[in-house]
Tab-separated table of C-alpha atoms and ligand atoms in Angstrom:
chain	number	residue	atom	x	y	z
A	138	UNK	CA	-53.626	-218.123	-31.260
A	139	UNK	CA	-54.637	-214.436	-29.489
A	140	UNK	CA	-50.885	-212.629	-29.016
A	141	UNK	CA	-51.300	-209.834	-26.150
A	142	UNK	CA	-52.280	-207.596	-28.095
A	143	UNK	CA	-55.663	-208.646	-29.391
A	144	UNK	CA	-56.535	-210.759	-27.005
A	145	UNK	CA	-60.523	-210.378	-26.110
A	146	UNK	CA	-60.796	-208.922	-29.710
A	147	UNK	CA	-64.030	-210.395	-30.047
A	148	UNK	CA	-65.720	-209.051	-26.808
A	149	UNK	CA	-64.455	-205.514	-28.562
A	150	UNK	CA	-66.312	-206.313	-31.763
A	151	UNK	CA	-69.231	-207.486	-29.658
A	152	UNK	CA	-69.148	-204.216	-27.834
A	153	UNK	CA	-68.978	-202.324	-30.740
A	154	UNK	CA	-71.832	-203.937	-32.444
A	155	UNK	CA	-74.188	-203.248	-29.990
A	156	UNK	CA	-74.230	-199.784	-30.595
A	157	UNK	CA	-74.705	-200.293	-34.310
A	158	UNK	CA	-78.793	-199.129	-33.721
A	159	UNK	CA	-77.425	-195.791	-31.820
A	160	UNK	CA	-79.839	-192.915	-33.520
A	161	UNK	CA	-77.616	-190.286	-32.459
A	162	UNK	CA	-75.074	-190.168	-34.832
A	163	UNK	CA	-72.602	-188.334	-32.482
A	164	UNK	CA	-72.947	-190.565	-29.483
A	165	UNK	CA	-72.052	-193.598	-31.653
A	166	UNK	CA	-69.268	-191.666	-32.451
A	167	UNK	CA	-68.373	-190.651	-29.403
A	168	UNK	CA	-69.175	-194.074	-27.748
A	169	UNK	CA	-67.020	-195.899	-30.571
A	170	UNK	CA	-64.195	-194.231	-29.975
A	171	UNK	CA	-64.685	-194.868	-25.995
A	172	UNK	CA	-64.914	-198.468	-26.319
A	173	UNK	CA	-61.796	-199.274	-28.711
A	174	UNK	CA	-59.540	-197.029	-26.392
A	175	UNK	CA	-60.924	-198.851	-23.131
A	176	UNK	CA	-60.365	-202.159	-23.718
A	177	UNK	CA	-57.432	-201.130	-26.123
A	178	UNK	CA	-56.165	-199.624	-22.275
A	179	UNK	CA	-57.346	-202.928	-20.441
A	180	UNK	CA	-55.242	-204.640	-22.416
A	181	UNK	CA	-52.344	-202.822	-22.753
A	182	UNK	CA	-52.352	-202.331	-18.635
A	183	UNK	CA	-53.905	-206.151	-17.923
A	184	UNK	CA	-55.289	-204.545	-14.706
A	185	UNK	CA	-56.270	-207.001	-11.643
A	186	UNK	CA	-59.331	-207.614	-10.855
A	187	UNK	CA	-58.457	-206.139	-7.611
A	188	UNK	CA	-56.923	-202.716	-9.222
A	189	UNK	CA	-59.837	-202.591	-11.479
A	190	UNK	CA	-62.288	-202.255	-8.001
A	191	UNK	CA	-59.632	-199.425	-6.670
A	192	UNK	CA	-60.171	-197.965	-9.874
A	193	UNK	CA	-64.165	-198.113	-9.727
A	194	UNK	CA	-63.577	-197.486	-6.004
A	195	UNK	CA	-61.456	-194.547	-6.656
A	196	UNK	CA	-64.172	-192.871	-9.155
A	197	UNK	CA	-67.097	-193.833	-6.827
A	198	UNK	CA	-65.461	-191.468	-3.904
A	199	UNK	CA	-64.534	-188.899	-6.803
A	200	UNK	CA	-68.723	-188.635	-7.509
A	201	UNK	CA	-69.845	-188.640	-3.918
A	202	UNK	CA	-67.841	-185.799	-3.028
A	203	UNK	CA	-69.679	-183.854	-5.462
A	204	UNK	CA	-72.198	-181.044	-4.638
A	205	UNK	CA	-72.555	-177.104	-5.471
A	206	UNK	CA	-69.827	-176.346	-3.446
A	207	UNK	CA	-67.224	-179.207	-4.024
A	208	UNK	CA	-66.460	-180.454	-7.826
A	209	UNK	CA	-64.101	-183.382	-7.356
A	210	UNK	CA	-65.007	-185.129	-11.272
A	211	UNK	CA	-63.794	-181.233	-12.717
A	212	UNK	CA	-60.627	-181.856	-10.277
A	213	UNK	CA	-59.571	-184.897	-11.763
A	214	UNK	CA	-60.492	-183.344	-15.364
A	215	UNK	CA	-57.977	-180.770	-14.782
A	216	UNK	CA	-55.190	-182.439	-12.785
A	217	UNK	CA	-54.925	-185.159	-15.876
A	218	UNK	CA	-55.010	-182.360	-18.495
A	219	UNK	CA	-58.279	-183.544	-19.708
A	220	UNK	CA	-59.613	-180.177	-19.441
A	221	UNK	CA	-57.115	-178.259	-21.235
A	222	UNK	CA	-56.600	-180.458	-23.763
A	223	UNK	CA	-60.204	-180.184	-24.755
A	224	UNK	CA	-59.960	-176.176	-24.087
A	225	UNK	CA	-57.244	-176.958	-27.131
A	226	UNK	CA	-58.718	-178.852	-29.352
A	227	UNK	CA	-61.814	-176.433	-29.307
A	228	UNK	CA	-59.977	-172.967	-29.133
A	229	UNK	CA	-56.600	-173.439	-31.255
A	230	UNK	CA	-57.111	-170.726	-34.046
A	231	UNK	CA	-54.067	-167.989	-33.822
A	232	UNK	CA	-55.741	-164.838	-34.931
A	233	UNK	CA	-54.935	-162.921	-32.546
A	234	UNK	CA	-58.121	-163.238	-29.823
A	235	UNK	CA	-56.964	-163.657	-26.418
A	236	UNK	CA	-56.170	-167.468	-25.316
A	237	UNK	CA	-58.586	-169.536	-23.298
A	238	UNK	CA	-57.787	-171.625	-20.285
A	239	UNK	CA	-59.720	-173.337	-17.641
A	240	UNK	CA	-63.115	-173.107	-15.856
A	241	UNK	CA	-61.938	-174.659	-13.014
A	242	UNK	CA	-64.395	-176.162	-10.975
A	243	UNK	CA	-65.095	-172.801	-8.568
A	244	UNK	CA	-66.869	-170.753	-11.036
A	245	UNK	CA	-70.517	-169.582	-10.008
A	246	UNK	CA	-73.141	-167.976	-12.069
A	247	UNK	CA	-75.461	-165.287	-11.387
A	248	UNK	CA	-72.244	-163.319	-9.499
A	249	UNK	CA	-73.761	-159.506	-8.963
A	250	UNK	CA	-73.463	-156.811	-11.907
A	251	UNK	CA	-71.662	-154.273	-10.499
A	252	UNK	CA	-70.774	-150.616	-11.653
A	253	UNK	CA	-67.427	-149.881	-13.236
A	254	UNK	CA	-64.421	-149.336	-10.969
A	255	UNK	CA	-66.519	-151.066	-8.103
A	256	UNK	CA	-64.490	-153.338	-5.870
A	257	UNK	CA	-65.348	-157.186	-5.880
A	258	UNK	CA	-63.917	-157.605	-2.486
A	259	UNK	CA	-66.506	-157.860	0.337
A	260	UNK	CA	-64.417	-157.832	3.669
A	261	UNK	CA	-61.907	-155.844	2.610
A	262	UNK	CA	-59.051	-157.974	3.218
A	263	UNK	CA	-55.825	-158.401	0.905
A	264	UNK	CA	-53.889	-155.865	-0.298
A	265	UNK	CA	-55.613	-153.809	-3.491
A	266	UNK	CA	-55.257	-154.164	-7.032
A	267	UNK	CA	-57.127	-152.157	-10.197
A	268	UNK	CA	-57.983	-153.929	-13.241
A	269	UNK	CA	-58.356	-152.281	-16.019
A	270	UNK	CA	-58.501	-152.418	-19.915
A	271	UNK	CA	-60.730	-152.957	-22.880
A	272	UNK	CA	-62.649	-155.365	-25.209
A	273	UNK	CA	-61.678	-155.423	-28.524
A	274	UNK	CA	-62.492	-158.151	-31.428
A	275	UNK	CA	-59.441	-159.459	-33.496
A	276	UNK	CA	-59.689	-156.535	-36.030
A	277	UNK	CA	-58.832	-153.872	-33.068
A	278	UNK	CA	-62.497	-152.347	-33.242
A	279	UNK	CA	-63.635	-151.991	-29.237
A	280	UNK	CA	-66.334	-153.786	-28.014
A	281	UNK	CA	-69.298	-152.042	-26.042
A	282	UNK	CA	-71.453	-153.523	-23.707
A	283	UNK	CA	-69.093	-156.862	-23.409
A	284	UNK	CA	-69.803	-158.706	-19.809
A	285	UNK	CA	-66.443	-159.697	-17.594
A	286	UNK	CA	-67.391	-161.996	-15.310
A	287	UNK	CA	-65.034	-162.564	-12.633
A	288	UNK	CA	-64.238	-164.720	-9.968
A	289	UNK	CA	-60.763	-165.498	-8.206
A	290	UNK	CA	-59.585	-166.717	-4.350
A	291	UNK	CA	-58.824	-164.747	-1.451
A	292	UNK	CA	-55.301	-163.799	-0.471
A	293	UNK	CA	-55.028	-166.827	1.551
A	294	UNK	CA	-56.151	-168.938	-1.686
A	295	UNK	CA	-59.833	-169.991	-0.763
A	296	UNK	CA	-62.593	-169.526	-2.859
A	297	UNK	CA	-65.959	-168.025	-1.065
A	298	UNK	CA	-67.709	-171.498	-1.718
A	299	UNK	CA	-64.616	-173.416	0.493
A	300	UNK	CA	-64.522	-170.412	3.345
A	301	UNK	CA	-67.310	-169.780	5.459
A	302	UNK	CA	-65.091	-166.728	7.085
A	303	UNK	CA	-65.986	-165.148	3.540
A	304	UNK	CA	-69.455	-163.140	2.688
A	305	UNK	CA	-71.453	-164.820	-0.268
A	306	UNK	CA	-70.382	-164.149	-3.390
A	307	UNK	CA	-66.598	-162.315	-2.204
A	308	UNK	CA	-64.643	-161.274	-5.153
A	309	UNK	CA	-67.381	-162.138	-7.727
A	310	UNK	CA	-68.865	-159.633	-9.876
A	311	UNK	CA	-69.643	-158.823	-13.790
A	312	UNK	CA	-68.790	-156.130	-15.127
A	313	UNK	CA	-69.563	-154.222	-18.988
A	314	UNK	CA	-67.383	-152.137	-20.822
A	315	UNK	CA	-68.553	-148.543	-21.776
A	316	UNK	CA	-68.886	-147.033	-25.191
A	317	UNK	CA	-65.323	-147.352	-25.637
A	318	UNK	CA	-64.786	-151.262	-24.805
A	319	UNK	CA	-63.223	-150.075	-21.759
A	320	UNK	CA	-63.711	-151.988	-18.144
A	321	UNK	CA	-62.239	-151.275	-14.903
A	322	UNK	CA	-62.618	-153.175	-11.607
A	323	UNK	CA	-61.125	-153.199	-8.235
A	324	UNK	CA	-59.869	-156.985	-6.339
A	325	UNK	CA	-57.130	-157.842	-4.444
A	326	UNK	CA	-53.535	-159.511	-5.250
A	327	UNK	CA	-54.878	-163.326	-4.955
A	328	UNK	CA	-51.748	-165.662	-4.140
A	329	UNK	CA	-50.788	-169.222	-5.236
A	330	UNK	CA	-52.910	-171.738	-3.912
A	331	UNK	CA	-53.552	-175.969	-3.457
A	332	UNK	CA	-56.066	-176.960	-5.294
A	333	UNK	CA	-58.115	-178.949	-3.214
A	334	UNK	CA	-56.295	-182.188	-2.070
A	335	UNK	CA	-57.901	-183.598	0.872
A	336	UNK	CA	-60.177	-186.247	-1.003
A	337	UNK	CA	-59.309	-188.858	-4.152
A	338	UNK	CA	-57.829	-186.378	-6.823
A	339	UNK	CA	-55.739	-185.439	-3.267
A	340	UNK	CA	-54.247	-188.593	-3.158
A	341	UNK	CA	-53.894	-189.553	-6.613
A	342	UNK	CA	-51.250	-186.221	-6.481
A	343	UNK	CA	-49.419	-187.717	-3.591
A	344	UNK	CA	-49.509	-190.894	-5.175
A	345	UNK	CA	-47.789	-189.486	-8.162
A	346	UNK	CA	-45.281	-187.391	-6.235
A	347	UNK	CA	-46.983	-183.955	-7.688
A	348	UNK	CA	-47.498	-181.060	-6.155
A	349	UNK	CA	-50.899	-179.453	-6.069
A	350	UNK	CA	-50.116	-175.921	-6.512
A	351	UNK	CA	-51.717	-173.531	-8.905
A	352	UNK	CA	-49.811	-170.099	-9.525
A	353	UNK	CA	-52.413	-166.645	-8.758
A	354	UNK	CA	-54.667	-165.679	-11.138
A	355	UNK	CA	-57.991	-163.865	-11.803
A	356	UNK	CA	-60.564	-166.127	-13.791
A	357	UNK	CA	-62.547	-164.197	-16.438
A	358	UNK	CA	-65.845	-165.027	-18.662
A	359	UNK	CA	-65.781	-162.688	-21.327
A	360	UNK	CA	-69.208	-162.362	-23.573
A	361	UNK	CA	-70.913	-160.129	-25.984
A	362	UNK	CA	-73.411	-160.657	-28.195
A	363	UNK	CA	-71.860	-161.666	-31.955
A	364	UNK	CA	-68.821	-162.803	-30.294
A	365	UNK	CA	-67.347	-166.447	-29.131
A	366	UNK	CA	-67.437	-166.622	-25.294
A	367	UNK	CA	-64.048	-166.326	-23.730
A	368	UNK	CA	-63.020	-168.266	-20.918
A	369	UNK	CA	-60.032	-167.173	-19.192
A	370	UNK	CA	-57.269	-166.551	-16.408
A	371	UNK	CA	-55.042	-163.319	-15.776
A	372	UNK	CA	-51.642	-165.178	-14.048
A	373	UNK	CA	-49.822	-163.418	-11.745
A	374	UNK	CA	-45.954	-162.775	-13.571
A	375	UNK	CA	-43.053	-164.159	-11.181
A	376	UNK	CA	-45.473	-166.674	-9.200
A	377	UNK	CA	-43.124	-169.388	-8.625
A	378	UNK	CA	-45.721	-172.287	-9.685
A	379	UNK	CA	-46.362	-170.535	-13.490
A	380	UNK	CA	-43.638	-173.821	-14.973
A	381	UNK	CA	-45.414	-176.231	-12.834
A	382	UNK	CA	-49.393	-175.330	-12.855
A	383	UNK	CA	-51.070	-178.488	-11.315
A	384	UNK	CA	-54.012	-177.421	-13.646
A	385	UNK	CA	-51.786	-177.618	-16.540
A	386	UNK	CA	-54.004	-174.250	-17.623
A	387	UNK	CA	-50.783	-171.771	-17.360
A	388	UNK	CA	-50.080	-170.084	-20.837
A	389	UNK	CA	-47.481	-167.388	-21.691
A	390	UNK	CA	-49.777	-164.863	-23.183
A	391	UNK	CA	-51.808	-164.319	-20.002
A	392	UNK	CA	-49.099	-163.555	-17.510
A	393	UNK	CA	-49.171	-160.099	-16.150
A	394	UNK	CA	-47.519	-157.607	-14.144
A	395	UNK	CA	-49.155	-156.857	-10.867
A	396	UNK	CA	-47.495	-153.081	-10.650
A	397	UNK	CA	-47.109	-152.199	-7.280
A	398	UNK	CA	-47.209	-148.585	-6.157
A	399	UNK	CA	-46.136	-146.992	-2.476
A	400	UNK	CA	-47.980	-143.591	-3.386
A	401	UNK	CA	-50.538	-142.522	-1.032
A	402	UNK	CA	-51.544	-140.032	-3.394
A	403	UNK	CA	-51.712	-142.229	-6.049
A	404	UNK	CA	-53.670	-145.071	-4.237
A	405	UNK	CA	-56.173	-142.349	-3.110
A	406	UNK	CA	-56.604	-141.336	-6.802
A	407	UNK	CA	-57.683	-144.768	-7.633
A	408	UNK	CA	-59.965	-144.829	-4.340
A	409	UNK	CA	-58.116	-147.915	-3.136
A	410	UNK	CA	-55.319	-147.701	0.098
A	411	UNK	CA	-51.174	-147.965	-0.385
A	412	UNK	CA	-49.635	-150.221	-1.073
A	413	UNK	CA	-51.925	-151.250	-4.152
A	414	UNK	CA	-51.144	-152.860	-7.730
A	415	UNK	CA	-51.985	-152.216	-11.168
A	416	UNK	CA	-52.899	-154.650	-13.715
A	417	UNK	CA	-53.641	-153.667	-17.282
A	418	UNK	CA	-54.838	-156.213	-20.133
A	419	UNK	CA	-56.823	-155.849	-23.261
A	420	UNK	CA	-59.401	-158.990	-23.920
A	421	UNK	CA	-59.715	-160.107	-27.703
A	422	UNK	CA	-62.513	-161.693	-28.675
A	423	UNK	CA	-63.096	-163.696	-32.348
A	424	UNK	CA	-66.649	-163.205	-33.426
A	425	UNK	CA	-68.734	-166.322	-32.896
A	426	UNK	CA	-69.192	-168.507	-36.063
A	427	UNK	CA	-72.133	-168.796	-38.328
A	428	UNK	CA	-74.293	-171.473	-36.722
A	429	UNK	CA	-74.338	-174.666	-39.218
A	430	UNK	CA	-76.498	-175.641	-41.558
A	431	UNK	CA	-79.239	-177.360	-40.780
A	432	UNK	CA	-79.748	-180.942	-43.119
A	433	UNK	CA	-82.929	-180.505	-45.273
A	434	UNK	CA	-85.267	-183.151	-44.274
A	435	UNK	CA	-88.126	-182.495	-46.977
B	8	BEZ	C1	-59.182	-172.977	-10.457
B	8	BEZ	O1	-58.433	-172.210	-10.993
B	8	BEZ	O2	-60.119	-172.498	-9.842
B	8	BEZ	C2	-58.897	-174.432	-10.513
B	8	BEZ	C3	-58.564	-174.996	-11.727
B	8	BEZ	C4	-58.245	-176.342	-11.771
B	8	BEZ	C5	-58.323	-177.123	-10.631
B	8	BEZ	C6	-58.677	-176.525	-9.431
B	8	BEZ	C7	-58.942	-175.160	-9.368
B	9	FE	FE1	-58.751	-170.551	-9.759
């Protein structure tokens, strides 16, 4: 007699034998692995038949409310931890390069290249902060010619994409570090912000009695040629969501100080207005690994 726990254990084996013909070695992999833990969850859960519709339901709206500007699949990616658990399993070697974190689901290529010190603020409004450091590759040696791409949220914690008050392309820009891995930019202090909640991942939050907070940051690309790409966040120190990220993308290493100064004289020296913060960080980049073998075919 099936017990519980294997019951359906031939529509499983079924399943899994119709992939035996898969060319692609890594899809039958990948799709292996997908169908034991599915209908290992169906039975562990025994859904309805009318919970398993809200769950097809649920993913349905989670796809049509996706377009250049809206992302809800990376949403629900990153409010489950999906995203930074892959972000671990892919980046968990401790030599020293800087940690990776998430995309997030508001990043936009082709932001403008602009000239070091520039400001990536486009109306002006928020209060000022300098960025500044280097590029440097695990063995200390600085990096010319490495590429920050940045992107963060407004003061009031809206991307561009969600705000039409906001130009195109406000507080976007790349950046390259001179002959002495140095870089230097100009933003301003970005605050805490909800990730977006008004559509499924929304609810599934509420549902779940969590919060959708995420504490200020600054999201970085770092790139240069030899070198893995570095995806990454600069987290405001003190923001009172750091414990409770609804990303789960907060890590200790990349909280930093926003120094605030008061000095006119000062602020005027950096070409920015008082008050204004500071924020210094050096980026650490492993160098990329040797591409893999090819198999000989002949
Ligand atoms: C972000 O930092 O842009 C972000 C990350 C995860 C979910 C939503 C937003
Ligand atoms: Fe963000």
């Amino acid at each position: 007699m099936a017990t519980s726990s294997d019951i359906g254990a031939e529509i499983t084996e079924q399943v899994l034998r119709s992939l035996d013909h898969t060319p692609n070695p890594r899809l039958k992999t990948v799709m292996t692995s997908l169908i034991r833990h599915l209908h290992a969850f169906i039975r562990e859960v025994k859904p309805t038949e009318a919970e398993w519709l809200q769950a097809i339901q649920f993913l349905t709206r989670v796809g049509q409310l996706c377009d250049e500007r809206r992302q809800e699949f990376i949403l629900l990616s990153d409010a489950l931890g999906a995203s930074i658990l892959v972000d671990a399993v892919n980046h968990h070697a401790d030599d020293g390069a800087t940690e990776s974190t998430l995309l997030g689901p508001f990043y936009r290529p082709g932001a403008p290249e602009l000239p070091s010190g520039a400001s990536i603020s486009r109306d002006g409004r928020g209060e000022p902060v300098v960025v500044s450091g280097r590029v440097l590759s695990t063995d200390g040696v600085p990096i010319p010619g490495a590429v920050l791409d940045v992107w963060q949220a407004n003061a009031h914690g809206l991307y561009e994409q969600q705000d039409p008050t906001q130009p195109e392309m406000n507080l976007r820009g790349r950046f390259r570090t001179d002959t002495e891995g140095r870089y230097r930019f100009i933003t301003v202090r970005p605050s805490s912000y909800p990730i977006p909640h008004d559509g499924p991942v929304g609810e599934l939050l509420r549902a779940l009695g969590r919060h959708p907070y995420r504490p200020a940051h600054i999201h970085f690309i770092v790139t240069a040629e030899g070198y893995a790409p570095l995806t990454t966040h600069l987290f405001a120190a003190g923001d009172p969501y750091l414990d409770s990220d609804a990303g789960f993308g907060t890590k200790d290493s990349l909280v930093v100080e926003f120094v605030r100064h008061d000095s006119a004289e000062e602020a005027a020296q950096h070409g920015v207005r008082a008050p204004f913060y500071t924020v210094q960080y050096d980026f650490v980049l492993r160098r990329a690994a040797p591409a893999p073998e090819q198999p000989r075919t002949g």
